mmCIF file of C-alpha atoms in Angstrom:
data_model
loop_
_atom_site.group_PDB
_atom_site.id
_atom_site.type_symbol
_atom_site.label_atom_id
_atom_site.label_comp_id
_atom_site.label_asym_id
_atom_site.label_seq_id
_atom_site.Cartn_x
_atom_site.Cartn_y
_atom_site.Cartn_z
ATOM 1 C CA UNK C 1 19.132 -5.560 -16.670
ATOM 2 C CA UNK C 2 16.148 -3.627 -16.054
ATOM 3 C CA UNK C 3 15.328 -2.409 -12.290
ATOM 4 C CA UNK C 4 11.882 -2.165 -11.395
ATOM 5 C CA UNK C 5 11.040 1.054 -9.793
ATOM 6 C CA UNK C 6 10.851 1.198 -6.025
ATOM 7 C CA UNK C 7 7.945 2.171 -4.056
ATOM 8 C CA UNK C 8 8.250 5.609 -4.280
ATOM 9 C CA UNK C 9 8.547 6.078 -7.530
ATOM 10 C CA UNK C 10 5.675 4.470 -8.172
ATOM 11 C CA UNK C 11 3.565 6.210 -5.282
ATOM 12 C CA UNK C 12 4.632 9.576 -7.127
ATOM 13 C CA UNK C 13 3.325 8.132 -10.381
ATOM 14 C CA UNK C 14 0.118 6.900 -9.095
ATOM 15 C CA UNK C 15 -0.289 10.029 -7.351
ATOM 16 C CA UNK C 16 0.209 11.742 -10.365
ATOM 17 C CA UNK C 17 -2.665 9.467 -12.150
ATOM 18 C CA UNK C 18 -1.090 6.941 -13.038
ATOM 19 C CA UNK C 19 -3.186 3.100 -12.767
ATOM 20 C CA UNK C 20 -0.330 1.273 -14.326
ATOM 21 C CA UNK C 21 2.245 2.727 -11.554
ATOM 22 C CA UNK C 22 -0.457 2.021 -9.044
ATOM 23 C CA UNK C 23 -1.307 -1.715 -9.943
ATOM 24 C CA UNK C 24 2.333 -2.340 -9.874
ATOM 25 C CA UNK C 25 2.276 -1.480 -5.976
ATOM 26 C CA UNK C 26 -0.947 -3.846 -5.886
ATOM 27 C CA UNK C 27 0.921 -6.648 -7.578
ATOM 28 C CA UNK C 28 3.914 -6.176 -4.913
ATOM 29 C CA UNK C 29 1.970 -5.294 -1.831
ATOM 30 C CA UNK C 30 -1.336 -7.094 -2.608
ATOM 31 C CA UNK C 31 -0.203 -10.591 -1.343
ATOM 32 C CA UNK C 32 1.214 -9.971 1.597
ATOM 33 C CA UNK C 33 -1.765 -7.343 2.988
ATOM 34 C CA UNK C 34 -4.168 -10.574 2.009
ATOM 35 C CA UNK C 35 -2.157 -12.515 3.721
ATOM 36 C CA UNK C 36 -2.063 -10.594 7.046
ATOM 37 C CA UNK C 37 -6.180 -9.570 6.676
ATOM 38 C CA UNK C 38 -6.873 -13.199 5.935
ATOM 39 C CA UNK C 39 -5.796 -13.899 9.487
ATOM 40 C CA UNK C 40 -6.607 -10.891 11.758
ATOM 41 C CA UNK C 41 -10.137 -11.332 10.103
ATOM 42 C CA UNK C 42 -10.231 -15.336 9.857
ATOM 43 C CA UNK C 43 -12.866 -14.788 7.451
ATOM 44 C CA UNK C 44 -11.437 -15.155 3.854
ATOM 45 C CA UNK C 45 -14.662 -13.210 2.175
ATOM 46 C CA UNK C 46 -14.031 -10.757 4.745
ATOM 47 C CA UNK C 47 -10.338 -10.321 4.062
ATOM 48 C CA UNK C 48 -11.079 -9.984 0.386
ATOM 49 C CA UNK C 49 -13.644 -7.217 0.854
ATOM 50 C CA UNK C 50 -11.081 -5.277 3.390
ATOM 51 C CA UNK C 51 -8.184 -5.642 1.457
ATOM 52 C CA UNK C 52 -10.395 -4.467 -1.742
ATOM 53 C CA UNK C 53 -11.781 -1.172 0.364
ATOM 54 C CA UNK C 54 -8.269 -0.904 1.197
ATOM 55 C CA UNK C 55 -6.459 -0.224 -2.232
ATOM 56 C CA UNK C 56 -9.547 1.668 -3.308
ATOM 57 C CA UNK C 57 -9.120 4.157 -0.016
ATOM 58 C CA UNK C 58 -4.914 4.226 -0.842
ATOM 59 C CA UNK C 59 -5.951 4.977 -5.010
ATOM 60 C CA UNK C 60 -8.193 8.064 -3.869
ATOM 61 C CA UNK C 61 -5.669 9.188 -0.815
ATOM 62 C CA UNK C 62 -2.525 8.429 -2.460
ATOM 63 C CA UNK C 63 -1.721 12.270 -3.706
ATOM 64 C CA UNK C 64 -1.998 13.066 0.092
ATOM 65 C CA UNK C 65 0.674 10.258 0.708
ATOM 66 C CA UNK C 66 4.056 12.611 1.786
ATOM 67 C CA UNK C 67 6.661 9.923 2.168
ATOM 68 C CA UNK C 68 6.923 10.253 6.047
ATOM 69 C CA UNK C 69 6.574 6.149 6.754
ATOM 70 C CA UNK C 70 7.240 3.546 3.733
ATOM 71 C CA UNK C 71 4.751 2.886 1.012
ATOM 72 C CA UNK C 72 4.587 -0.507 3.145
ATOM 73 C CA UNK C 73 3.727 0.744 6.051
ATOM 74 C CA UNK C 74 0.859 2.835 4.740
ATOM 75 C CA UNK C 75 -0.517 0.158 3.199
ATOM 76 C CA UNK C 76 -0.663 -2.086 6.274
ATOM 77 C CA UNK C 77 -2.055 1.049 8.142
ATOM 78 C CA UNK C 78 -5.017 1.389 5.745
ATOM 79 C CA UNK C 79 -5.687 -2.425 5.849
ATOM 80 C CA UNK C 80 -5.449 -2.230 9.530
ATOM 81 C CA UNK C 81 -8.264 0.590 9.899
ATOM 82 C CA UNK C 82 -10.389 -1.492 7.505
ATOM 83 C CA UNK C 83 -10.165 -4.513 9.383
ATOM 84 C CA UNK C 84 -10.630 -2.972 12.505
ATOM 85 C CA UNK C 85 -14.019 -1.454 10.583
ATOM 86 C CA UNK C 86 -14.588 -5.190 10.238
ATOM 87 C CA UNK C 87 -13.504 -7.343 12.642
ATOM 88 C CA UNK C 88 -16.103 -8.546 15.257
ATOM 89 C CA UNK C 89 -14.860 -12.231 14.859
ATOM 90 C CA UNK C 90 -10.805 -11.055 15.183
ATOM 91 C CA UNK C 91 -11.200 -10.554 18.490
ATOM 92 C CA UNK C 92 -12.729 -13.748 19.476
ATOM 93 C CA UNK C 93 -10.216 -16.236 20.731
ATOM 94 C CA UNK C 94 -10.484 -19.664 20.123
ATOM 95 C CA UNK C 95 -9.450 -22.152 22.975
ATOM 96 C CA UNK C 96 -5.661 -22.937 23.275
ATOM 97 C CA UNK C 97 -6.975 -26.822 24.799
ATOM 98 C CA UNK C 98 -9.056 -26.908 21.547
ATOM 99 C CA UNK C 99 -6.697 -25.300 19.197
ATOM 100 C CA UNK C 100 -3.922 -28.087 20.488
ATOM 101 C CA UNK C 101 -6.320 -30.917 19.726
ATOM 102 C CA UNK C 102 -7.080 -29.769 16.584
ATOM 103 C CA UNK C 103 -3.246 -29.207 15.610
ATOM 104 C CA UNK C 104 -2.629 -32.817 16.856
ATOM 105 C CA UNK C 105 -5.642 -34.583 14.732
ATOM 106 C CA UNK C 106 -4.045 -32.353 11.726
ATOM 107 C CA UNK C 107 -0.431 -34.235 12.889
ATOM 108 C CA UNK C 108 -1.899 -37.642 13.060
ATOM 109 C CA UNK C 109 -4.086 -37.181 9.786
ATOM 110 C CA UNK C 110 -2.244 -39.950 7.061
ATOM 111 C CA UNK C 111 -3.464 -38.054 4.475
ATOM 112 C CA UNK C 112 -1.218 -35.436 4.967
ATOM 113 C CA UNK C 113 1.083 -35.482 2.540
ATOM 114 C CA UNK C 114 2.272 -31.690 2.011
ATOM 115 C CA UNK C 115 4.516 -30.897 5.523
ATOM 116 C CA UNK C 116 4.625 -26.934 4.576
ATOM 117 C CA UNK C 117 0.523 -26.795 4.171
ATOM 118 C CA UNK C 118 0.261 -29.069 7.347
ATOM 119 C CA UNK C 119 2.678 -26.294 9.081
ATOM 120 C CA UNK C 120 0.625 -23.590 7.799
ATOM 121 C CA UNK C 121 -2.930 -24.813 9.069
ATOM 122 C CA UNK C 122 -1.126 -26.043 12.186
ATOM 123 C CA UNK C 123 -0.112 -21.916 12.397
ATOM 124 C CA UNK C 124 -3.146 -20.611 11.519
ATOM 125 C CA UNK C 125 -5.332 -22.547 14.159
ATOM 126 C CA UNK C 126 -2.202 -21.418 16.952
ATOM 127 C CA UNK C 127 -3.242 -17.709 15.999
ATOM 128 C CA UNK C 128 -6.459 -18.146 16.471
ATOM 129 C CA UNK C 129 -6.216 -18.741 19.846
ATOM 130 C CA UNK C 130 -4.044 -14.973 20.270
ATOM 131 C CA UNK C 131 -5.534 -11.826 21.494
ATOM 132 C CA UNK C 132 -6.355 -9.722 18.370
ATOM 133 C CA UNK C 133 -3.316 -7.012 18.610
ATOM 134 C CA UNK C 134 -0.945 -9.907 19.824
ATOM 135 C CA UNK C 135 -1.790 -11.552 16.363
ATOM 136 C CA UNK C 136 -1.363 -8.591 14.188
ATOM 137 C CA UNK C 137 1.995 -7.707 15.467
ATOM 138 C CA UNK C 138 3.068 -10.441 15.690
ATOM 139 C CA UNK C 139 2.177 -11.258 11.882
ATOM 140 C CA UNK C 140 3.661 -7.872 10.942
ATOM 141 C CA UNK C 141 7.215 -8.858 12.500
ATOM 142 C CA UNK C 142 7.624 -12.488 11.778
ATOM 143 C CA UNK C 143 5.893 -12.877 8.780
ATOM 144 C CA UNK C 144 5.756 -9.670 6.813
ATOM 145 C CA UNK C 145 9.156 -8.072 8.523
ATOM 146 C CA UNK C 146 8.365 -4.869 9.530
ATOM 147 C CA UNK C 147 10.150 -3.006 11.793
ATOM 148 C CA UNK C 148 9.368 -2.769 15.531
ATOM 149 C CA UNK C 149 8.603 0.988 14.610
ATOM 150 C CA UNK C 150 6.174 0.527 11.902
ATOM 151 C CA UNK C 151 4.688 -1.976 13.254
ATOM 152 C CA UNK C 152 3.389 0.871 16.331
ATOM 153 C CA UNK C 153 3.070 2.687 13.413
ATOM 154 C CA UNK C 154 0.513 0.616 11.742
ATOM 155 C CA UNK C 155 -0.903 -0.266 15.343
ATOM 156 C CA UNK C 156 -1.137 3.034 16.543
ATOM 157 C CA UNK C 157 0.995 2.046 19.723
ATOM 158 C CA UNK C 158 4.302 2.591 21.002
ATOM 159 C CA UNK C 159 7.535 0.448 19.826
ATOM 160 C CA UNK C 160 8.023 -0.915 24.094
ATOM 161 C CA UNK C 161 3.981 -1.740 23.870
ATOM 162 C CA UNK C 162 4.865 -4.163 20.843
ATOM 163 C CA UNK C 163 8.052 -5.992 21.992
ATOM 164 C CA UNK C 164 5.432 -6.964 25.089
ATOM 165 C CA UNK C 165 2.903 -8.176 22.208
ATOM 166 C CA UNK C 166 5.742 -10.216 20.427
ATOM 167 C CA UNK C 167 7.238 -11.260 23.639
ATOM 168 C CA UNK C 168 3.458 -12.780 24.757
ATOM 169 C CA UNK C 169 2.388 -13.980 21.412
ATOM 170 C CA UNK C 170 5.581 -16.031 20.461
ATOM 171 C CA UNK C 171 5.330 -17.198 24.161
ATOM 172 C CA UNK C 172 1.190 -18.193 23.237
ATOM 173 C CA UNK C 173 2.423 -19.598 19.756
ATOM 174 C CA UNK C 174 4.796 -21.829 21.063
ATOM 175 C CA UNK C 175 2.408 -23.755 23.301
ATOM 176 C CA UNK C 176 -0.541 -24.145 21.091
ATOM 177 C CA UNK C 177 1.997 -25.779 18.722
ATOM 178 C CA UNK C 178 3.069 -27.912 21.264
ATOM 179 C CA UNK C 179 0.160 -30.103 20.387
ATOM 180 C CA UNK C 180 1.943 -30.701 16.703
ATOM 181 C CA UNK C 181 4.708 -32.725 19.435
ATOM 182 C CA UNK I 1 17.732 -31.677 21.836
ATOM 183 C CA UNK I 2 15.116 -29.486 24.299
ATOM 184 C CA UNK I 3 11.174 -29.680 23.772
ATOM 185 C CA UNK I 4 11.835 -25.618 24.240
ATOM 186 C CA UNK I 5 14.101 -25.668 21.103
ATOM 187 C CA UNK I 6 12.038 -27.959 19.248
ATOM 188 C CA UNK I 7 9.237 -25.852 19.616
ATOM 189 C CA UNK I 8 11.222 -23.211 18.602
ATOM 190 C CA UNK I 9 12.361 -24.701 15.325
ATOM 191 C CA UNK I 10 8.286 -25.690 14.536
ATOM 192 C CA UNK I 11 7.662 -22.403 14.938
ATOM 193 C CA UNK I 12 10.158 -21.062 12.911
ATOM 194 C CA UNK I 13 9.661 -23.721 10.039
ATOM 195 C CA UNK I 14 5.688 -23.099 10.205
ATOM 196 C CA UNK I 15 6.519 -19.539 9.973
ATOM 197 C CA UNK I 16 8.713 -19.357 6.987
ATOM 198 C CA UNK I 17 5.628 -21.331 5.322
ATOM 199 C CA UNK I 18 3.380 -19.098 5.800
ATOM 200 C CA UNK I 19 5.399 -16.105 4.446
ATOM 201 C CA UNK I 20 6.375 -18.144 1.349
ATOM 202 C CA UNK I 21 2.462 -18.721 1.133
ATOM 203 C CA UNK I 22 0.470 -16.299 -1.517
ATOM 204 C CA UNK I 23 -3.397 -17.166 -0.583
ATOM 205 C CA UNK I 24 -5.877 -18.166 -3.352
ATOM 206 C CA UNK I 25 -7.829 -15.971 -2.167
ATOM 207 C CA UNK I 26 -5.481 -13.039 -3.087
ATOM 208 C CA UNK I 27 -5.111 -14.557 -6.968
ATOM 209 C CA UNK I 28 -9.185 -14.455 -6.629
ATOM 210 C CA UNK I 29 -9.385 -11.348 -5.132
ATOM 211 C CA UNK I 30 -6.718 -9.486 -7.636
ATOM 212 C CA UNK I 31 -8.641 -9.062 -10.622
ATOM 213 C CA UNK I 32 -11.542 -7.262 -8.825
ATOM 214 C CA UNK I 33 -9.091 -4.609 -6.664
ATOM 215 C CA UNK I 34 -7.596 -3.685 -10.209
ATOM 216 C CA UNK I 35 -10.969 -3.543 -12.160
ATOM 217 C CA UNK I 36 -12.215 -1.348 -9.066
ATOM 218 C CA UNK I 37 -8.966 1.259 -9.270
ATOM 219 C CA UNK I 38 -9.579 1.224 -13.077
ATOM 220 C CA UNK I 39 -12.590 2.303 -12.909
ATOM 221 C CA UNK I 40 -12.689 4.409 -9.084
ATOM 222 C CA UNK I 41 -13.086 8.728 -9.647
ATOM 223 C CA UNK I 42 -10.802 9.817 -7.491
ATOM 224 C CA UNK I 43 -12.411 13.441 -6.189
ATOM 225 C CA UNK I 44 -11.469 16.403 -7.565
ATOM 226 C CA UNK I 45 -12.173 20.247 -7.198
ATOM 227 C CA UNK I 46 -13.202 21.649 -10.855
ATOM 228 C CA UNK I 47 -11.674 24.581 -12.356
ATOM 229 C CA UNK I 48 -13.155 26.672 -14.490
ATOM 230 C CA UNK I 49 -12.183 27.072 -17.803
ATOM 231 C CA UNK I 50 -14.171 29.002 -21.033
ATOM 232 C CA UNK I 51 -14.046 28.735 -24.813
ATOM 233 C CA UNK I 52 -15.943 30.835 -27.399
ATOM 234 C CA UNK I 53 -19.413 29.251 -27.013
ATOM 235 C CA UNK I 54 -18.739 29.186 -22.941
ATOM 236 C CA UNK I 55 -17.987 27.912 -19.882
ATOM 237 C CA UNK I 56 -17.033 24.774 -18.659
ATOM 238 C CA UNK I 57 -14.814 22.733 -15.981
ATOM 239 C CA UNK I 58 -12.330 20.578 -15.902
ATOM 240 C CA UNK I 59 -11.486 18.142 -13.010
ATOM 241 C CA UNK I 60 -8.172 19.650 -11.286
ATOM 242 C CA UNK I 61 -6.685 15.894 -10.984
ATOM 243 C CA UNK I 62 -7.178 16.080 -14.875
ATOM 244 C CA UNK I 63 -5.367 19.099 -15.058
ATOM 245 C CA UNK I 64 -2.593 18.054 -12.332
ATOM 246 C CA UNK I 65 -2.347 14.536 -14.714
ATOM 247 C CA UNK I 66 -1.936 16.373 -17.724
ATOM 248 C CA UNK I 67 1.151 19.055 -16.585
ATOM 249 C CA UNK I 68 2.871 15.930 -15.100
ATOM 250 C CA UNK I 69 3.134 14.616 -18.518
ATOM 251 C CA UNK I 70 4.016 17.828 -20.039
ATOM 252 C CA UNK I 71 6.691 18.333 -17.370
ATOM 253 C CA UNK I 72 7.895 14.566 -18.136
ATOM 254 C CA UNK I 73 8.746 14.932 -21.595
ATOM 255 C CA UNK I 74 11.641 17.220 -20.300
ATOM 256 C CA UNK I 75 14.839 15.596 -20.703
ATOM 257 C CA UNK I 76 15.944 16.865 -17.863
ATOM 258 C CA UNK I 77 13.007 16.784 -15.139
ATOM 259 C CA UNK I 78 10.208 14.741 -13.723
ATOM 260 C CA UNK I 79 7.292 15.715 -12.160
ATOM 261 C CA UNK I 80 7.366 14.660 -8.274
ATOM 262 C CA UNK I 81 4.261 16.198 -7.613
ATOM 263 C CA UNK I 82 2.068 18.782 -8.974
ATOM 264 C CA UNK I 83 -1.381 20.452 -7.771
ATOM 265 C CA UNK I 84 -3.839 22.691 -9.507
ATOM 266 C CA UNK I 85 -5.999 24.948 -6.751
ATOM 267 C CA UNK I 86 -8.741 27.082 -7.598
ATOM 268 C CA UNK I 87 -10.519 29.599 -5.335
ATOM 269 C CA UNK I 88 -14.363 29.319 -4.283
ATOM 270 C CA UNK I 89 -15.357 30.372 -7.586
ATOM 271 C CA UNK I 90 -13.498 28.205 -9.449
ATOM 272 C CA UNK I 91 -11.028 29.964 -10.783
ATOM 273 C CA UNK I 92 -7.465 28.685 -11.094
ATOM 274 C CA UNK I 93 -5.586 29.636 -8.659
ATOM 275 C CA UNK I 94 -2.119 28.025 -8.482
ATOM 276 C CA UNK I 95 -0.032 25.305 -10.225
ATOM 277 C CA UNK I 96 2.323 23.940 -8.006
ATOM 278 C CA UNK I 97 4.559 21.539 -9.443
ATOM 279 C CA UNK I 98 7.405 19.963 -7.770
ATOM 280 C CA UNK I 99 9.971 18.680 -10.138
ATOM 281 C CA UNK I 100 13.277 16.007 -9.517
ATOM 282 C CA UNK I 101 15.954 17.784 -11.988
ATOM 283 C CA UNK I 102 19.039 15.699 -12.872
ATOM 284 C CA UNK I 103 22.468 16.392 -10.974
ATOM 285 C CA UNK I 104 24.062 18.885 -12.656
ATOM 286 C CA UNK I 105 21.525 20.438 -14.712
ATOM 287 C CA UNK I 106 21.084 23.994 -15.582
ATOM 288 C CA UNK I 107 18.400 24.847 -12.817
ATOM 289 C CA UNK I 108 17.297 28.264 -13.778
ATOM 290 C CA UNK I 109 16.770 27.073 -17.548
ATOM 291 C CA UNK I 110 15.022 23.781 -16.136
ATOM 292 C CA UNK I 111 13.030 25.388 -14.720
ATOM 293 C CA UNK I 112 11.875 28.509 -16.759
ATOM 294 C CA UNK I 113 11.349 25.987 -19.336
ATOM 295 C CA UNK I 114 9.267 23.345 -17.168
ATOM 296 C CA UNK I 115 7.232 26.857 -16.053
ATOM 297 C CA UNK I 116 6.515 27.652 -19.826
ATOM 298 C CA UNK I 117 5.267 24.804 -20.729
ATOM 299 C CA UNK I 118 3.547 24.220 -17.965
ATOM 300 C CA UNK I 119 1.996 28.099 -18.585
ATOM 301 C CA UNK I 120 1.337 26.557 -22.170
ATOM 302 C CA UNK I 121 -0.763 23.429 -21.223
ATOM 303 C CA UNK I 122 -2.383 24.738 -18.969
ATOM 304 C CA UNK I 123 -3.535 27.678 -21.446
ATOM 305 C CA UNK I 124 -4.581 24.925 -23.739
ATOM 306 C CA UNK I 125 -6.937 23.148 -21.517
ATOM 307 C CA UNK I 126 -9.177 25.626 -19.513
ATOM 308 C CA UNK I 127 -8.778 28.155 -22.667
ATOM 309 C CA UNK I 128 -7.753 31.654 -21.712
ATOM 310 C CA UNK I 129 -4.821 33.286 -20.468
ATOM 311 C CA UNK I 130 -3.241 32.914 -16.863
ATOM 312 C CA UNK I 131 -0.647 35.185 -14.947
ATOM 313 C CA UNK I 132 2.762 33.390 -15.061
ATOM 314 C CA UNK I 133 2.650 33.755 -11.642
ATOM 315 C CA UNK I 134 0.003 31.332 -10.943
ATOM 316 C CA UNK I 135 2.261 28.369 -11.615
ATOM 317 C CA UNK I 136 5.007 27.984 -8.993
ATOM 318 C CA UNK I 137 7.878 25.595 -9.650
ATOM 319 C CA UNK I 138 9.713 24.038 -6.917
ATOM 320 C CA UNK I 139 12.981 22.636 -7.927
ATOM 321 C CA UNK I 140 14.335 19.208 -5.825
ATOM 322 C CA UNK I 141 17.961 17.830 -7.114
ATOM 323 C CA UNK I 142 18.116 14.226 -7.015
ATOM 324 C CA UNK I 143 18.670 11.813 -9.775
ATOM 325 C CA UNK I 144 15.862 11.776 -12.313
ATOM 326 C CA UNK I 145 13.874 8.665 -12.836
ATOM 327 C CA UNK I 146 12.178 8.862 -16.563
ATOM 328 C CA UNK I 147 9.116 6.850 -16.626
ATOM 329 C CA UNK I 148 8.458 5.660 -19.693
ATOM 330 C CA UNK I 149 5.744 7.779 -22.144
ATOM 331 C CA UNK I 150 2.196 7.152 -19.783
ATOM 332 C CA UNK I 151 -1.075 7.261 -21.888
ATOM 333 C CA UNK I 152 -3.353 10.546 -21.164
ATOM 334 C CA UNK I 153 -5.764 9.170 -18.219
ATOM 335 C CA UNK I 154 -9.541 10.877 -17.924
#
């Protein structure tokens, strides 16, 4: 059996020139940092855009990449900056009474066949309604599994500031999805 | 069964959707980040470099791209990092190149040899003759990963 090389390995490749070694980290990495743009920007052309700017920024800065946090986390910490660049509508929350009304019509709809995409609409409208950083860390933990430390990495905050974050935004979660009950 | 642990368990259910979940919008967006990498200039100091009817430069990422490959066809090494620096008039001014050399390995030879070739490449591309001591070799031990043969990228 063949092992796929790890991050690193890679990294030092594509630092070294190398566009195969690099796409490889795009075809690992690229999901998941659409995935988490998608919904700190809510804005799917936006995402795309940011998460485009993003690899292009790690492709040119990449040789000045040293290793000190995980190929991960430097990834997320690029996207971050470039949503931040972007994000006007991010930090607008949405309603929790209107969020909960539209999670219930999604419940009641009969044409709702697919539980997992119903749960996954039902999410996204519950994280609309969180504070911009509480979303994005809490994203980063629960959905992407990053440690408590990168995830101040990638926020630029301390690990104590995002255990309050989680803490508040699971809290927030929980009762917008109360209107899936 | 409490409404505090059923809201737990939506939360957890909705939440292992979503991270099973790869967007369309990533499978649309895909082809465009890797066209854009393909084709992105990363920047680059030039180094000068002269042949018989002249001067001319050469991108130092070029150069650093090449003496990885050089390095790599080692048996014994592999390039970890490597960077060409010239001065404000362009003149080369160091090769650094940090290599991973297999446990157990002669290092002195590894390395002499890694530093000759190195010497030899570079020669080759900017076209005159360079003071060994311009190219510094830093040896790391660790276990050597051999990429397989990369095509020369411009």
């Amino acid at each position: 059996m063949h092992d796929e090389p790890d991050d690193a390995v890679l990294a030092r490749q594509a630092a070294l020139g190398d566009r195969d070694a690099f796409a490889g980290l795009v075809d690992r990495h690229g999901p998941s940092l659409f995935r988490y743009a998608a919904r700190v920007l809510r804005d799917p052309a936006l995402a795309d855009d940011c998460v485009q700017e993003s690899f292009l920024a790690a492709w040119r800065g990449i040789a000045g990449y040293r290793g000190d946090s995980s190929v991960r986390t430097w990834l997320f910490t690029i996207v971050r900056h470039e949503a931040q660049r972007r994000g006007r509508r991010s930090v607008e929350v949405m309603d929790l009474t209107e969020v909960q009304d539209q999670i219930r019509d999604l419940r009641a709809d009969p044409e709702q066949d697919n539980l997992d995409a119903a749960l996954r609409e039902a999410l996204d409208l519950a994280l609309a309604a969180l504070p911009a950083r509480q979303r994005a860390a809490w994203l980063l933990r629960e959905v992407e599994e990053l440690h408590y430390d990168e995830i101040a990495q990638v926020l630029g905050t301390t690990t104590t500031a995002v255990r309050g974050l989680l803490e508040r935004a699971r809290t927030a979660l929980a009762t917008a999805l109360e209107g899936w009950q | 069964m409490s409404d505090h642990e059923d809201d737990e368990r939506l939360l957890s259910a909705a939440t292992s959707a979503l991270r099973a979940h790869t967007d369309s919008g990533w499978r649309a967006a895909r082809p465009g980040v890797l066209d854009r990498v393909r084709r992105a200039v990363r920047p680059s100091a030039p180094v000068r470099g002269r042949h018989g009817a002249g001067e001319f430069t050469v991108a130092s990422g070029v150069l650093a791209t090449r003496v990885a490959a050089v390095v790599d066809r080692s048996p014994a090494a592999s390039a970890r990092r490597v960077s060409c620096v010239a001065d404000a008039h362009q003149e080369l001014e160091t090769v650094l190149v940090e290599l991973a050399v297999e446990f157990g390995a002669e290092l002195l030879s590894v390395s002499r040899e890694v530093r000759s070739s190195v010497l030899a490449e570079v020669e080759r591309l900017i076209g005159y003759r360079i003071p060994e001591s311009v190219v510094v070799v830093d040896v790391h031990v660790a276990d050597v990963f051999k990429p397989p043969p990369r095509p020369p990228v411009y």
